[in-house]
Short mmCIF file of C-alpha atoms and ligand atoms in Angstrom, two decimals:
data_model
loop_
_atom_site.label_atom_id
_atom_site.label_comp_id
_atom_site.label_asym_id
_atom_site.label_seq_id
_atom_site.Cartn_x
_atom_site.Cartn_y
_atom_site.Cartn_z
CA MET A 473 98.26 86.76 95.97
CA GLU A 474 94.75 86.32 94.67
CA LEU A 475 91.66 88.15 95.82
CA ILE A 476 88.48 86.09 95.86
CA LEU A 477 84.97 87.46 96.30
CA ARG A 478 82.19 84.98 96.91
CA ASN A 479 78.57 85.92 96.70
CA ILE A 480 78.73 89.33 98.38
CA THR A 481 75.20 90.46 99.23
CA HIS A 482 74.23 93.44 101.36
CA SER A 483 71.37 95.74 102.34
CA TYR A 484 71.35 98.95 104.32
CA GLY A 485 68.00 98.67 106.11
CA GLU A 486 65.39 98.28 103.40
CA THR A 487 67.79 99.28 100.65
CA GLU A 488 69.34 96.32 98.86
CA VAL A 489 72.74 97.49 97.71
CA LEU A 490 74.64 94.47 96.34
CA GLU A 491 73.51 91.03 95.27
CA GLY A 492 75.60 87.93 94.72
CA ILE A 493 78.87 89.53 93.62
CA SER A 494 81.55 86.91 92.91
CA PHE A 495 84.83 87.31 91.06
CA ASN A 496 88.55 86.65 91.41
CA LEU A 497 91.37 89.09 90.90
CA LYS A 498 94.65 87.50 89.92
CA HIS A 499 98.10 88.81 90.68
CA GLY A 500 99.11 91.55 88.26
CA GLU A 501 95.62 92.16 86.99
CA ILE A 502 93.59 95.37 86.89
CA VAL A 503 89.89 94.70 87.21
CA CYS A 504 87.68 97.69 86.52
CA ILE A 505 84.27 97.79 88.14
CA ILE A 506 81.87 100.03 86.34
CA GLY A 507 78.22 100.77 86.98
CA PRO A 508 75.74 103.59 87.37
CA SER A 509 76.00 106.00 90.28
CA GLY A 510 74.60 104.52 93.49
CA CYS A 511 74.85 100.87 92.37
CA GLY A 512 77.13 99.92 95.26
CA LYS A 513 80.66 100.28 93.84
CA SER A 514 82.16 102.14 96.81
CA THR A 515 80.34 99.83 99.20
CA LEU A 516 81.86 96.82 97.45
CA LEU A 517 85.34 98.33 97.77
CA ARG A 518 84.78 98.93 101.50
CA PHE A 519 83.89 95.26 101.89
CA ILE A 520 87.00 94.20 99.98
CA GLY A 521 89.19 96.41 102.17
CA GLY A 522 87.53 95.10 105.34
CA LEU A 523 86.26 98.53 106.43
CA GLU A 524 82.78 97.00 106.68
CA ARG A 525 81.38 93.51 106.55
CA PRO A 526 78.67 92.42 104.12
CA ASP A 527 75.45 90.72 105.32
CA SER A 528 76.60 87.60 103.53
CA GLY A 529 79.37 86.35 101.29
CA GLU A 530 83.10 86.50 101.83
CA VAL A 531 86.28 88.19 100.74
CA LEU A 532 89.35 85.97 100.78
CA LEU A 533 93.02 86.51 100.06
CA ALA A 534 94.75 83.38 98.80
CA GLY A 535 98.50 82.89 98.68
CA ASP A 536 101.32 84.86 100.26
CA PRO A 537 101.42 88.67 100.38
CA PRO A 538 104.29 90.38 98.51
CA SER A 539 107.50 90.18 100.52
CA GLY A 540 107.74 93.05 102.98
CA SER A 541 104.10 93.99 102.52
CA LEU A 542 102.85 96.14 105.40
CA ASN A 543 99.25 96.00 104.28
CA PRO A 544 97.87 93.68 101.58
CA LEU A 545 94.98 96.01 100.67
CA THR A 546 95.31 99.75 100.39
CA TYR A 547 92.99 102.48 99.16
CA ILE A 548 93.30 105.33 96.71
CA PHE A 549 90.39 107.77 96.85
CA GLN A 550 88.91 110.33 94.50
CA ASP A 551 89.67 113.22 96.88
CA PHE A 552 93.34 112.17 97.44
CA ALA A 553 92.87 112.23 101.25
CA LEU A 554 96.19 114.00 101.92
CA LEU A 555 96.92 115.83 105.14
CA PRO A 556 97.27 119.49 104.10
CA TRP A 557 99.83 120.38 106.77
CA ARG A 558 102.18 117.55 105.86
CA THR A 559 104.64 117.68 102.97
CA VAL A 560 104.67 115.08 100.21
CA GLU A 561 107.19 112.95 102.12
CA GLY A 562 105.34 113.66 105.35
CA ASN A 563 102.14 112.24 103.90
CA VAL A 564 103.94 109.07 102.89
CA SER A 565 105.84 108.77 106.17
CA LEU A 566 102.60 108.99 108.15
CA VAL A 567 101.48 105.63 106.79
CA LEU A 568 104.87 104.14 107.58
CA GLU A 569 104.73 105.57 111.13
CA ASP A 570 101.38 103.80 111.53
CA HIS A 571 103.27 100.58 110.87
CA GLY A 572 106.07 101.49 113.26
CA ILE A 573 108.58 102.30 110.53
CA ARG A 574 110.77 105.36 111.06
CA GLY A 575 114.27 106.65 110.48
CA GLU A 576 116.52 105.21 107.80
CA ARG A 577 114.17 102.41 106.88
CA ALA A 578 111.31 104.86 106.33
CA LYS A 579 113.58 107.16 104.33
CA ALA A 580 114.61 104.31 102.01
CA ILE A 581 110.97 103.41 101.33
CA ILE A 582 110.01 107.06 100.78
CA ASP A 583 112.92 107.63 98.38
CA ASP A 584 111.90 104.54 96.46
CA VAL A 585 108.18 105.29 96.08
CA LEU A 586 108.77 108.96 95.24
CA ALA A 587 111.22 107.92 92.51
CA ARG A 588 108.75 105.38 91.13
CA THR A 589 106.02 108.04 90.93
CA LYS A 590 108.41 110.75 89.66
CA LEU A 591 107.90 112.90 92.74
CA SER A 592 111.47 113.02 94.05
CA ASP A 593 111.80 116.74 93.31
CA PHE A 594 108.60 117.52 95.19
CA ARG A 595 109.22 115.82 98.49
CA LYS A 596 109.19 119.07 100.49
CA ALA A 597 106.08 120.49 98.78
CA LEU A 598 102.79 120.89 100.62
CA PRO A 599 99.59 119.57 99.01
CA ARG A 600 98.30 123.10 98.37
CA GLN A 601 101.34 123.78 96.19
CA LEU A 602 100.49 120.83 93.94
CA SER A 603 98.00 120.37 91.10
CA GLY A 604 95.24 117.79 91.41
CA GLY A 605 97.16 115.34 89.24
CA MET A 606 100.27 115.68 91.39
CA LYS A 607 98.22 115.21 94.55
CA GLN A 608 96.85 111.96 93.21
CA ARG A 609 100.39 110.85 92.41
CA VAL A 610 101.27 111.46 96.05
CA ALA A 611 98.32 109.28 97.05
CA ILE A 612 99.59 106.58 94.68
CA ALA A 613 103.11 106.86 96.16
CA ARG A 614 101.62 106.55 99.63
CA ALA A 615 99.69 103.45 98.58
CA LEU A 616 102.83 101.88 97.07
CA SER A 617 104.79 102.51 100.29
CA VAL A 618 103.00 99.63 102.06
CA ASN A 619 103.82 97.29 99.17
CA PRO A 620 100.21 96.13 98.83
CA ALA A 621 98.98 92.98 97.12
CA VAL A 622 96.00 94.86 95.69
CA MET A 623 95.30 98.57 95.36
CA LEU A 624 91.66 99.50 95.87
CA MET A 625 91.00 102.54 93.73
CA ASP A 626 87.69 104.38 94.10
CA GLU A 627 87.18 106.73 91.13
CA PRO A 628 90.78 107.93 91.51
CA LEU A 629 90.66 110.25 88.49
CA SER A 630 87.14 111.62 88.85
CA ALA A 631 88.19 114.86 90.55
CA LEU A 632 90.62 115.73 87.75
CA ASP A 633 90.11 117.63 84.50
CA SER A 634 90.16 115.58 81.31
CA GLN A 635 93.74 116.40 80.30
CA THR A 636 95.12 115.59 83.73
CA ARG A 637 93.11 112.39 83.67
CA GLU A 638 94.81 111.41 80.40
CA LEU A 639 98.24 112.07 81.89
CA LEU A 640 97.47 110.07 85.01
CA MET A 641 96.21 107.18 82.90
CA ASP A 642 99.54 107.24 81.04
CA ASP A 643 101.35 107.24 84.41
CA LEU A 644 99.32 104.30 85.67
CA VAL A 645 99.96 102.33 82.47
CA GLU A 646 103.68 103.03 82.72
CA LEU A 647 103.71 102.02 86.38
CA TRP A 648 101.79 98.84 85.63
CA THR A 649 104.08 97.96 82.74
CA ARG A 650 107.08 98.28 85.07
CA GLU A 651 105.62 96.76 88.21
CA ARG A 652 102.55 94.66 87.34
CA PHE A 653 100.56 95.83 90.34
CA SER A 654 97.10 94.43 91.00
CA ALA A 655 94.14 96.75 91.34
CA CYS A 656 90.44 96.77 91.79
CA TYR A 657 89.58 100.00 89.99
CA VAL A 658 86.11 101.46 90.48
CA THR A 659 84.92 104.04 87.98
CA HIS A 660 81.84 105.24 86.19
CA ASN A 661 84.04 106.42 83.32
CA LEU A 662 84.03 104.15 80.25
CA ALA A 663 87.22 105.60 78.77
CA GLU A 664 89.16 104.80 81.95
CA ALA A 665 87.76 101.29 82.11
CA VAL A 666 88.80 100.39 78.55
CA ARG A 667 92.22 102.04 78.92
CA LEU A 668 93.16 100.43 82.23
CA GLY A 669 91.19 97.24 82.69
CA HIS A 670 92.31 93.75 81.84
CA ARG A 671 88.76 92.87 82.73
CA ILE A 672 85.71 95.07 83.10
CA ILE A 673 82.95 93.99 85.44
CA VAL A 674 79.75 95.80 84.54
CA LEU A 675 77.32 96.16 87.42
CA SER A 676 73.59 96.69 87.12
CA ARG A 677 71.82 99.56 88.82
CA ARG A 678 71.14 99.08 92.53
CA PRO A 679 71.12 96.45 93.87
CA GLY A 680 74.40 95.96 92.04
CA ARG A 681 74.62 92.57 90.33
CA ILE A 682 77.19 91.51 87.75
CA ARG A 683 75.58 92.18 84.38
CA GLU A 684 78.53 91.19 82.26
CA VAL A 685 82.27 90.64 82.37
CA VAL A 686 84.25 92.00 79.43
CA GLU A 687 87.79 90.68 78.97
CA ILE A 688 90.20 92.98 77.12
CA ASP A 689 93.03 91.05 75.57
CA MET A 690 95.15 94.01 74.49
CA PRO A 691 98.38 95.12 76.23
CA LEU A 692 97.81 98.31 78.22
CA SER A 693 100.80 99.99 76.61
CA GLU A 694 99.35 99.53 73.11
CA ARG A 695 95.93 100.90 73.86
CA PRO A 696 96.53 104.60 73.17
CA ASP A 697 97.51 103.67 69.60
CA ARG A 698 94.54 101.40 68.99
CA ILE A 699 91.84 104.00 69.31
CA ALA A 700 89.35 102.40 66.93
CA GLU A 701 89.35 99.13 68.87
CA LEU A 702 89.04 100.97 72.18
CA ASP A 703 86.12 102.94 70.79
CA ARG A 704 84.42 99.73 69.80
CA LEU A 705 84.96 98.27 73.25
CA GLN A 706 83.70 101.43 74.88
CA ARG A 707 80.52 101.26 72.80
CA GLN A 708 80.11 97.59 73.67
CA VAL A 709 80.29 98.35 77.39
CA TRP A 710 78.00 101.34 76.99
CA GLN A 711 75.38 99.16 75.29
CA ILE A 712 75.31 97.04 78.43
CA MET A 713 75.29 100.04 80.76
CA ARG A 714 72.93 102.32 78.93
CA GLU A 715 69.66 100.81 80.07
CA GLU A 716 70.93 100.37 83.62
CA ALA A 717 71.99 104.00 83.77
CA ARG A 718 68.68 105.17 82.32
CA GLN A 719 66.66 103.15 84.80
CA ALA A 720 68.85 104.31 87.66
CA ASP A 721 68.17 107.90 86.61
CA LEU A 722 64.42 107.31 86.50
CA GLU A 723 64.51 105.82 89.99
CA ILE A 724 66.34 108.87 91.31
CA ALA A 725 63.71 111.07 89.62
CA ASP A 726 60.96 109.00 91.28
CA VAL A 727 62.35 109.63 94.72
CA ALA A 728 62.93 113.34 94.15
N1 ADP B 2202 76.63 103.63 105.25
C1 ADP B 2202 75.52 103.63 104.52
N2 ADP B 2202 74.29 103.63 105.09
C2 ADP B 2202 73.17 103.61 104.35
N3 ADP B 2202 73.14 103.59 103.01
C3 ADP B 2202 74.32 103.61 102.38
C4 ADP B 2202 75.57 103.62 103.08
N4 ADP B 2202 76.58 103.63 102.16
C5 ADP B 2202 75.99 103.61 100.95
N5 ADP B 2202 74.64 103.60 101.08
C6 ADP B 2202 73.69 103.53 99.97
O1 ADP B 2202 74.05 102.41 99.21
C7 ADP B 2202 73.90 102.68 97.81
C8 ADP B 2202 75.21 102.46 97.10
O2 ADP B 2202 76.16 103.44 97.49
P1 ADP B 2202 77.64 103.48 96.92
O3 ADP B 2202 78.31 102.19 97.21
O4 ADP B 2202 78.28 104.71 97.46
O5 ADP B 2202 77.39 103.62 95.35
P2 ADP B 2202 78.39 104.03 94.16
O6 ADP B 2202 79.76 104.10 94.73
O7 ADP B 2202 78.21 102.96 93.13
O8 ADP B 2202 77.91 105.35 93.63
C9 ADP B 2202 73.39 104.11 97.72
O9 ADP B 2202 71.99 104.07 97.60
C10 ADP B 2202 73.80 104.71 99.03
O10 ADP B 2202 72.92 105.75 99.40
MG1 MG B 2203 81.14 105.63 94.83
#
C-alpha cells in the first residue's frame, strides 16, 4: 500500500502552517520528516492520519491494505499515550477491543506483538513499573497490533535520554529488517533521521514547504558501522536546516 500526499496546504486563521506538501511513501519505506520546531510537522501527520483535514490538497492510500489490517494508519506519539491503570497487555488489548476483537483471537495477536517487541515477560507490568524506553516499546507493540500499512511516528524518541534513544533506534532497525514496515517518522533530531530514514524530507520554517529531499542509499542495518558517512549526511542535512532553524528562532524572538 502506498501513501500519496498531493499539495497539502493549510492555515490556522492568519497563520499559514503548510504549503504545497507532496510526496509518496512506498511500501516498506521509512520517510523521515525533519524541520524546525513549529514548522507544521505534527499538523502534517494529523492530516495524514485523517484526524484533521487540510484546507486544500489530498492524502490518498493506493493499493490494498496488509491482510488482516484493522487500521491502515496508526500513531506512535512522543509521550507514549499509555493508560496508566492498564497493564502492558491491557494497553494493547484496548485497541483490539475498539475493533471488536476479544478472547482467543485478541490473545493470539497480543502474544505475537509482545514477542516481536520483546515484551513477552512484561505483559502483566503497569506503565509506571517500566522505563521510558520500555513504555515506547509498548506503544510500538500496540501500533503493530492493528497490522497497519503505515505507522505515523511523531517524535517517538524525543522524551527519552540519549542512551535509551540509541537502544530504541537499534530496536526499530531490527524490527524493520525483519518486517519491512512503512513509517512516516517526524523528528527534529538529525541523528535519528540519518539512522532510520530511507528518505529525509527537509521542511522549511513555517509555513512548512519541502526544502529538499535527501535519499539515503545505505541499508539500515549497516549504518551504525558507517559512522563517517552518517556524519557527512548529518552535516549535509544540517546545512539545509541551519538557516531555516535560525530564522525560525528569530521569528519566535520577534513575537516574544
Ligand atoms: N489546532 C491548532 N490551532 C491553531 N494553531 C495551531 C494548531 N495546531 C498547530 N498550530 C500552529 O501551527 C504551527 C505548526 O504546529 P506543529 O504542527 O505542532 O509544528 P511542529 O510539530 O513542526 O513543531 C504552530 O505555529 C502551531 O502553533
Ligand atoms: Mg510537533
